[in-house]
Coordinates of C-alpha atoms and ligand atoms in Angstrom, one line a residue:
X1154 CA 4.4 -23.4 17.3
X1155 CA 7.7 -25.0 16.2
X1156 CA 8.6 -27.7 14.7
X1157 CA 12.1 -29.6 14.9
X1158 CA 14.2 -31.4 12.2
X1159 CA 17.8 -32.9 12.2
X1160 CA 19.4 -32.7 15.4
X1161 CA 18.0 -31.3 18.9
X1162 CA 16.1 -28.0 18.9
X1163 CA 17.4 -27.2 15.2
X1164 CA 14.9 -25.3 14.1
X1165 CA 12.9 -25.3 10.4
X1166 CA 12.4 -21.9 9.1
X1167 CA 9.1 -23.1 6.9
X1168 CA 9.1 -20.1 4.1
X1169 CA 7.6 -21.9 1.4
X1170 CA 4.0 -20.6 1.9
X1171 CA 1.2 -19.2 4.7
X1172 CA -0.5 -22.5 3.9
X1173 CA 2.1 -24.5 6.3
X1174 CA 0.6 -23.1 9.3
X1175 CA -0.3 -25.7 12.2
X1176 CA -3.5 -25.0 14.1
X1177 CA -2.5 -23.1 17.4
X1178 CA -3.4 -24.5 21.0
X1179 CA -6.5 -22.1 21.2
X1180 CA -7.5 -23.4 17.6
X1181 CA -7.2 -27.4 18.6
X1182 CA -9.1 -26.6 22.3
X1183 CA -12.4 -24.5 19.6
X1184 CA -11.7 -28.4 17.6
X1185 CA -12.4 -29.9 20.3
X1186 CA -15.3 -27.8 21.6
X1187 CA -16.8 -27.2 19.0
X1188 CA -20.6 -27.4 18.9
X1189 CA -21.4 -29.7 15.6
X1190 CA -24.5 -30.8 13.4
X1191 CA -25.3 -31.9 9.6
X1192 CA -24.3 -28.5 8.0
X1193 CA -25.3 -29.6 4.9
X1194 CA -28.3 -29.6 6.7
X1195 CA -27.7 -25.8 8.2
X1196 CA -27.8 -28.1 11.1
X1197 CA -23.9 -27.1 12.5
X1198 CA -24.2 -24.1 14.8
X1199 CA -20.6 -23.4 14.5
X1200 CA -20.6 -23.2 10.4
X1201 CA -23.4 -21.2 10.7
X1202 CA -22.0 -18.7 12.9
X1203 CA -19.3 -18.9 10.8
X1204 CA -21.1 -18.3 7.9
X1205 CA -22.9 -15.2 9.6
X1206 CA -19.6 -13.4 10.8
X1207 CA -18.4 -14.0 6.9
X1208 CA -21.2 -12.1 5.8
X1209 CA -20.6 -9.4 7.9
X1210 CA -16.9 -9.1 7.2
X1211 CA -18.0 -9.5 3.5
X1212 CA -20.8 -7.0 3.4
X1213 CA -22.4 -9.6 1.5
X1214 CA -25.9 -11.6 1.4
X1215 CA -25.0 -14.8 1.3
X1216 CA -21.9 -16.6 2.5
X1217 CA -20.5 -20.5 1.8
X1218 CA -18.2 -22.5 3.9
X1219 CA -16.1 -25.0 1.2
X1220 CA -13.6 -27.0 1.9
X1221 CA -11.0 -24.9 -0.7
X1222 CA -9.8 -21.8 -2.3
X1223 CA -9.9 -23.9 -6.1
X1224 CA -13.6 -24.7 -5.1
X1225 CA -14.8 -21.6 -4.2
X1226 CA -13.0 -20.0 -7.9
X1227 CA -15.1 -22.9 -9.7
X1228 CA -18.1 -22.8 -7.8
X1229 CA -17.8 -19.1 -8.2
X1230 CA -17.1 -20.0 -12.4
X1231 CA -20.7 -22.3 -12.6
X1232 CA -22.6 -20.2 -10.1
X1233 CA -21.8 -17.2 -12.7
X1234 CA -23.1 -19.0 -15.8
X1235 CA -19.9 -19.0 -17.4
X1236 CA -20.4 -22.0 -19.8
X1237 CA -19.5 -21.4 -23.4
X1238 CA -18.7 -18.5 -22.7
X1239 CA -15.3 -16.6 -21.9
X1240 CA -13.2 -15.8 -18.3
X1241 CA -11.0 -13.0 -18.5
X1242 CA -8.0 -13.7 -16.1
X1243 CA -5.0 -12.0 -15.5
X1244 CA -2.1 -14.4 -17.4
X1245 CA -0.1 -15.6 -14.4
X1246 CA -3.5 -15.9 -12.5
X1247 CA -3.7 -18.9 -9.8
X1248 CA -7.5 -19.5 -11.3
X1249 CA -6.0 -19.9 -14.9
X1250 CA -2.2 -21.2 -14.3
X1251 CA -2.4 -23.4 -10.8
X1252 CA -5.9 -25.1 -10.4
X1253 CA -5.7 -28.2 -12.6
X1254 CA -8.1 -26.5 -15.8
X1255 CA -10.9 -26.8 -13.8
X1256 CA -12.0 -23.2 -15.5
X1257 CA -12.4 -26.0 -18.9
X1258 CA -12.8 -29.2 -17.8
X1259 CA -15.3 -28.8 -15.4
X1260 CA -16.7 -24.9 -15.6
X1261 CA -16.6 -25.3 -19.7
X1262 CA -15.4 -21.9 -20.1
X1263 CA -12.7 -20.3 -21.9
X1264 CA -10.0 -18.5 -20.4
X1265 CA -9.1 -15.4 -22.2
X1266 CA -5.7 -14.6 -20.6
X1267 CA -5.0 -10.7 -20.6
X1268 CA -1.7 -9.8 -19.4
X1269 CA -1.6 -7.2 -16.1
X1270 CA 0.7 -4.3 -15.0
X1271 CA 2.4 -6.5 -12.0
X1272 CA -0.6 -9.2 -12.1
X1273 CA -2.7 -5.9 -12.0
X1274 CA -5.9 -5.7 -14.8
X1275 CA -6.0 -2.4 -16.8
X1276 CA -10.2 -1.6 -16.9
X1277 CA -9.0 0.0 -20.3
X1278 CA -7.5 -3.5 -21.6
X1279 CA -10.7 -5.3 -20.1
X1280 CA -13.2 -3.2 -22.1
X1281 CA -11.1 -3.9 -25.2
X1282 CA -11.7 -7.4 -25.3
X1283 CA -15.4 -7.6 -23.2
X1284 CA -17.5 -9.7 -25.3
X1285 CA -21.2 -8.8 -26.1
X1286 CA -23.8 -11.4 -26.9
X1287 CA -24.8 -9.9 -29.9
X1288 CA -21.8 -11.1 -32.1
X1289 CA -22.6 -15.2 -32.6
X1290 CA -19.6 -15.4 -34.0
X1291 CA -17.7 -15.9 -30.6
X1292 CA -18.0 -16.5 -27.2
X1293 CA -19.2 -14.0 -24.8
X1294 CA -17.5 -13.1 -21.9
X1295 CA -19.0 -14.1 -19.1
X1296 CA -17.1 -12.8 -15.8
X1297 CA -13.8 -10.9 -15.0
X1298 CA -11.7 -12.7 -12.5
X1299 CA -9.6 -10.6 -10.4
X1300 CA -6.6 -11.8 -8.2
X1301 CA -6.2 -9.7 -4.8
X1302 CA -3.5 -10.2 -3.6
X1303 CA -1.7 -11.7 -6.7
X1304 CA 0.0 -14.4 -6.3
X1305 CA 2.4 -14.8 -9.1
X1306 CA 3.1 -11.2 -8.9
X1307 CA 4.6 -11.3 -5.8
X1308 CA 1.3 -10.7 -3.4
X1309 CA 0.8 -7.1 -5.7
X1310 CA -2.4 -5.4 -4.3
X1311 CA -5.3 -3.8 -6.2
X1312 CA -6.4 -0.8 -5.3
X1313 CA -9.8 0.1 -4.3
X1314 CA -9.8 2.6 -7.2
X1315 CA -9.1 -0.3 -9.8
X1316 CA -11.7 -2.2 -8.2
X1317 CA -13.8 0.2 -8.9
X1318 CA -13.1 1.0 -12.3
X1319 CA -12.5 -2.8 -13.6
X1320 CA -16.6 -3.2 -11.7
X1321 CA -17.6 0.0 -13.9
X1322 CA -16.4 -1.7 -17.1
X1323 CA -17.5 -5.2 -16.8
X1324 CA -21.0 -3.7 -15.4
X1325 CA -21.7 -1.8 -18.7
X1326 CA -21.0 -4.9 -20.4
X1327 CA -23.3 -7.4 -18.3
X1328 CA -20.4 -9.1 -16.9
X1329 CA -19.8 -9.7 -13.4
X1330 CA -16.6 -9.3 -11.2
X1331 CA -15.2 -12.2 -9.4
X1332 CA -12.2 -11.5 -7.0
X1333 CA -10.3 -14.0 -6.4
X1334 CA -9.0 -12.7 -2.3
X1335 CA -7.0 -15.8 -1.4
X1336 CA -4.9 -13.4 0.5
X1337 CA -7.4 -10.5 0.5
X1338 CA -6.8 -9.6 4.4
X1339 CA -3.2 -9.0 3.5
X1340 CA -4.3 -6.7 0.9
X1341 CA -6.7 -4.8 3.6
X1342 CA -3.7 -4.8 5.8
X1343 CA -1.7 -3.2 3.2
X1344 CA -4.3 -0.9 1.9
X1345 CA -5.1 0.2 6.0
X1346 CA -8.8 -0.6 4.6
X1347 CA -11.6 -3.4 5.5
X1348 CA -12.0 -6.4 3.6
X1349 CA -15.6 -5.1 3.1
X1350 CA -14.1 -2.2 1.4
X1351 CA -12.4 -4.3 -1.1
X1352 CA -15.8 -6.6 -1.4
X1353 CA -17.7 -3.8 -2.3
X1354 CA -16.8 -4.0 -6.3
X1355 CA -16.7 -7.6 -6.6
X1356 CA -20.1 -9.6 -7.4
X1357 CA -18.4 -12.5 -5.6
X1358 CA -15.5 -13.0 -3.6
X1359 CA -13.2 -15.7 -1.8
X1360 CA -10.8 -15.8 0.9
X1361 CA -8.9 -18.2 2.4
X1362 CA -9.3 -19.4 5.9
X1363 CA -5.7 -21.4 5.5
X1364 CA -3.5 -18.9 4.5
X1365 CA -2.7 -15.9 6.4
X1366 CA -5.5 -16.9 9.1
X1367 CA -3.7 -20.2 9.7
X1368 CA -6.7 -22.3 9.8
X1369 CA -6.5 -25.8 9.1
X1370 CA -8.9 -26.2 6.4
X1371 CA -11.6 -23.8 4.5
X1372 CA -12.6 -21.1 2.3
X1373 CA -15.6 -18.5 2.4
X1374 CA -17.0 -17.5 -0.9
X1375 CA -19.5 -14.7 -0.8
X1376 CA -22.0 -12.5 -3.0
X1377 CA -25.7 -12.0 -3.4
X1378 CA -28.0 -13.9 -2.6
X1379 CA -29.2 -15.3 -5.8
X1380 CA -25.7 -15.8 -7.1
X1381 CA -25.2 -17.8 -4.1
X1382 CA -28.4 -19.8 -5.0
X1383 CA -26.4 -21.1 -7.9
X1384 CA -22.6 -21.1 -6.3
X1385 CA -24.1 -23.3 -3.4
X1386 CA -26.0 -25.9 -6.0
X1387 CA -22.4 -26.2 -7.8
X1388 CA -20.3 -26.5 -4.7
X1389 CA -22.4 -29.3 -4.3
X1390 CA -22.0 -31.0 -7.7
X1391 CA -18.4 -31.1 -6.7
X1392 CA -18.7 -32.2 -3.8
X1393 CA -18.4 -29.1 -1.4
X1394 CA -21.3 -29.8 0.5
X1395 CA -19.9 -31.0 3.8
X1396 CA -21.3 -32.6 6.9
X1397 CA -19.9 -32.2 10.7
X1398 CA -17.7 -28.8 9.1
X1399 CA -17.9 -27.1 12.4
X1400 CA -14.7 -28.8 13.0
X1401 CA -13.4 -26.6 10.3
X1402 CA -15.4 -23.8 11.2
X1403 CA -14.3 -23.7 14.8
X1404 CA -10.7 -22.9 14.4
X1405 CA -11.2 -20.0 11.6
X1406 CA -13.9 -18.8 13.8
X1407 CA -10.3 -18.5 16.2
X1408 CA -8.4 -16.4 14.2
X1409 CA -11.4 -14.2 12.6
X1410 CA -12.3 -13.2 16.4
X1411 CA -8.8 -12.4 16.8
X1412 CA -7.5 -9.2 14.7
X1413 CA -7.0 -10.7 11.3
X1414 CA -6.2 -7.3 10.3
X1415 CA -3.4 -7.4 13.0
X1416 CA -1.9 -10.3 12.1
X1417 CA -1.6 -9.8 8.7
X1418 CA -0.3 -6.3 9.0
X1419 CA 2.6 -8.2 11.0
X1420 CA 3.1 -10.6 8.0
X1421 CA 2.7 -8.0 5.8
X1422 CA 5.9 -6.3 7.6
X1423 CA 8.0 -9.0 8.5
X1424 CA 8.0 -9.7 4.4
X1425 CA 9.6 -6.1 4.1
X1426 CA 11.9 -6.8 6.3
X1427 CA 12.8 -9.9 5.0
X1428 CA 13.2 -8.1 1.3
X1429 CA 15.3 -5.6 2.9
X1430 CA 18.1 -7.7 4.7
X1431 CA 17.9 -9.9 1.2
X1432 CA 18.2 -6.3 -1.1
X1433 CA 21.4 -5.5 1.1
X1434 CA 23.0 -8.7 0.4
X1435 CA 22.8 -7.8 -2.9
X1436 CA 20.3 -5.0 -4.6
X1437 CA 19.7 -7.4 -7.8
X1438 CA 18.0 -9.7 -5.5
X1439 CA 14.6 -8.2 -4.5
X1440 CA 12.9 -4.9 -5.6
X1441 CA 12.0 -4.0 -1.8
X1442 CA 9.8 -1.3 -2.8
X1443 CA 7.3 -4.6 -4.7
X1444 CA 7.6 -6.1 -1.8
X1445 CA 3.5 -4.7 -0.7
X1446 CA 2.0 -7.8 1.5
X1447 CA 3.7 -10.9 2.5
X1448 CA 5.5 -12.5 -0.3
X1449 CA 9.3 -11.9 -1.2
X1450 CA 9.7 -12.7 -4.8
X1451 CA 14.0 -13.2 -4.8
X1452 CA 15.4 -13.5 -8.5
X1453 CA 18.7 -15.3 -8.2
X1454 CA 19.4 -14.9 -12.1
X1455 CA 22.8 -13.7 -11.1
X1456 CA 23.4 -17.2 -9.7
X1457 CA 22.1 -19.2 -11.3
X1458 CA 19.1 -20.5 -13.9
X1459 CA 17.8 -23.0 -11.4
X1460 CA 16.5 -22.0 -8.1
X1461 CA 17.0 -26.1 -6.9
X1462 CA 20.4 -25.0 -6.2
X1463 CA 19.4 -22.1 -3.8
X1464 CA 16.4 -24.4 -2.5
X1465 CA 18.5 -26.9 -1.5
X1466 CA 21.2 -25.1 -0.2
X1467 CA 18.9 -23.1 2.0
X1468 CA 17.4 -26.4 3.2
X1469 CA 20.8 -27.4 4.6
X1470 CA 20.4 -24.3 6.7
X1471 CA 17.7 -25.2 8.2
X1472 CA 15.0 -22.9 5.6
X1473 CA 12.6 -23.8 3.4
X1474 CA 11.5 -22.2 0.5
X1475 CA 9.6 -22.7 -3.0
X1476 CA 11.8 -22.1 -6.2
X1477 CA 11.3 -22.6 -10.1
X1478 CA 13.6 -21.3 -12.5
X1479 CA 15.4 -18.4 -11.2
X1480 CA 13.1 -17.2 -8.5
X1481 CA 13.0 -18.5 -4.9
X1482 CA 9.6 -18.0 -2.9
X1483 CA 9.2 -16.6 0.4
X1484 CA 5.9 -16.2 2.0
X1485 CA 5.8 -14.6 5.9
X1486 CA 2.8 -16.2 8.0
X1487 CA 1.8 -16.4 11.8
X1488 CA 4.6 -19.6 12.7
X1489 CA 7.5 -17.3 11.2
X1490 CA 9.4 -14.3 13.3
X1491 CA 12.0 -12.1 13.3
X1492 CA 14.5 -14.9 14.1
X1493 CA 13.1 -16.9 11.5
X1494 CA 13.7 -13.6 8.7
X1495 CA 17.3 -13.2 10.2
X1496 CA 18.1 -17.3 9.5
X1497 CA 16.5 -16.9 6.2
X1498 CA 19.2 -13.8 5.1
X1499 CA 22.3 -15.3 6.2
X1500 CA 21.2 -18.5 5.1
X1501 CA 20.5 -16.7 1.4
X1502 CA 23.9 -14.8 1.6
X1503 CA 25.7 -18.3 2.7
X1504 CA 24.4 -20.3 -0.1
X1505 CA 25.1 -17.5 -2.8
X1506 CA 29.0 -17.0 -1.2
X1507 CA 29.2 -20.8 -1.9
X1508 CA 27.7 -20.7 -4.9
X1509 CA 30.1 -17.8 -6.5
X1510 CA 33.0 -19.7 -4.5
X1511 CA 32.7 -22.9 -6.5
X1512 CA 32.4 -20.9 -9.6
X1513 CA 35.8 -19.4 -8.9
X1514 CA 37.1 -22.3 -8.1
X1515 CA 35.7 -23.8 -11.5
X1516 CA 37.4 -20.8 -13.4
X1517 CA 40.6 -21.2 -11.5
X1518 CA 40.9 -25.1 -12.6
X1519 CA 40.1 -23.9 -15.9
X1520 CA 42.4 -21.4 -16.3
X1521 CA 45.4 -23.8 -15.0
X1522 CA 44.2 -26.3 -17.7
Ligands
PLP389 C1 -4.0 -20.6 -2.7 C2 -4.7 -19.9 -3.8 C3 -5.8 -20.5 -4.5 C4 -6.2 -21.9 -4.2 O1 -6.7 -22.1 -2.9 P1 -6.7 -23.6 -2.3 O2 -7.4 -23.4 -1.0 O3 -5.2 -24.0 -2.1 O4 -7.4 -24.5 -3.2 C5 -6.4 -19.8 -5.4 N1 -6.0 -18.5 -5.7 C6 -5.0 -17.9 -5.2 C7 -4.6 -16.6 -5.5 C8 -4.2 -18.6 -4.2 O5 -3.2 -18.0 -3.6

């Protein structure tokens, strides 16, 4: 699906995440087809298949539809007990850096913030600082939070071994494992694994039907079934519990029936590519070989100290990115292509030839001063 700006057929290049996605034709016809009830009812036939095919997918008990990825990581915070007690997150986790302090404000945990090899948990730095409830003179940890793909990290994947070994040392402890799998089908992609597979050492999970599988709206959180006993009574203190969601439903049930794995894998690759033409226009750019799943982490230090520059300047050329400080964000997803990677590079090595051309100039003028 395209979608035009400026003049006639001048085409936006929409980098700045996999959440810009517009429903496809085949998603709007399921919309509009959909077969809808009270689903806070288990009335809707369409959540509920929805639901069921999660649980599959997940290899878990229970599954939820919400209505987001931040309400599924608090629901998942309160449905785990965590109260008073202590979160351990990654440092540049979404859960602790980009959802609003929900984890205080409205979970009443603390965050203990432990910082990861690429956004990646070391079990060893995790059993360091786990929390028993025999010391009253602090607060217990009460779940590990793990971020797959991570985000900040540049979509960094955790293995299936680390998984394992992070589960094996909260378990001794008593503490759960929460993964936080916004992206966690371009991890599978990466990995050449299931999403099961990566479910398997988490006591609850998330993923994100608006991201990579270009639904409109949504989020699954899974896990047992008595977790899910408490995760579904707090998704609907905060107001998760929705009514005709089969309109929701109906369009992830679209891309879930339709190779996620496939589509991801071709995210996952049009990212490298993308990191390759930018690492040829200048190696400081982008570590290619970081580069795992479908986000392009571009450091323009060389440039300049603020990335508004680049944004802008990229903008003018038709391509939209994220940027803070001296990194620019791009994120491949289903309404991006080869074309779109191509723009995106000689867009990058335009606006970095202007850039260093004005700086010349700026020399030049000073020099004749
Ligand atoms: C997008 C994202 C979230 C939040 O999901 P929303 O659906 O936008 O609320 C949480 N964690 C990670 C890692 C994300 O990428």
């Amino acid at each position: 699906m395209e979608r035009t700006c400026g003049g006639a057929g001048h085409r936006l290049h929409d980098f700045r995440s996999d959440t810009v996605t517009l429903p496809t034709a085949s998603m709007m016809e399921a919309i509009q087809t959909a077969r809808l009830g009270d689903a806070a009812r288990g009335d809707d036939p369409t959540v509920n298949e929805l639901e069921a095919l999660a649980r599959e997918l997940t290899g878990k008990a229970d599954a939820l539809l919400l209505p987001s990825g931040t309400m599924a990581n608090l629901a998942a915070i309160v449905g785990h007990q965590c109260r008073g007690g202590e979160v351990i997150v990654e440092e540049s986790a979404h859960l602790y850096n980009a959802e609003g302090g929900g984890l205080s404000v409205v979970a009443g945990a603390i965050a203990r913030p432990i910082r990861g090899e690429h956004g990646v948990l070391a079990p060893r730095d995790i059993e360091a600082v786990l929390i028993r409830d025999d010391d009253i003179t602090v607060a217990p940890t009460r779940l590990v939070c793990v971020e797959n793909t991570h985000n900040a990290a540049g979509g960094e994947v955790v293995q299936p071994a680390v998984l394992e070994a992070l589960h094996r040392v909260a378990s001794r402890a008593g503490v759960p494992v929460h993964v936080d799998g916004a992206r966690l089908f371009n991890a599978a992609a990466y990995l050449g694994t299931t999403i099961e597979a990566l479910c398997r050492h988490a006591d609850s999970v998330w993923f994100s039907l608006c991201k990579g599988l270009g639904g409109p709206i949504g989020a699954i959180l899974a896990g047992d079934a008595e977790f899910m006993q408490r995760a579904r009574r707090a998704a609907k203190m905060l107001g998760g519990s929705m009514r005709q969601a089969g309109l929701i439903a109906a369009p992830a049930m679209v891309a879930l029936q339709s190779d996620p794995y496939r589509v991801h894998r071709r995210d996952n690759a049009l990212a490298r590519t993308l990191a390759t033409k930018l690492a040829a226009i200048d190696g400081s750019l982008v570590d290619v070989e970081r580069v795992k799943t479908n986000i392009v982490n571009c450091h323009v230090d060389r440039y300049t100290d603020d990335a508004a520059v680049i944004v802008g300047a990229l903008r003018e050329r038709g391509v939209l990115v994220n940027g803070r400080r001296s990194k620019v964000r791009f994120v491949a997803h289903s309404q991006v292509d080869e074309a779109s990677v191509e723009t995106a590079a000689s867009a990058l090595s335009d606006a970095l030839e202007s850039i260093a051309d004005r700086r010349h100039a700026a020399a030049r003028v000073t020099h004749s001063l």
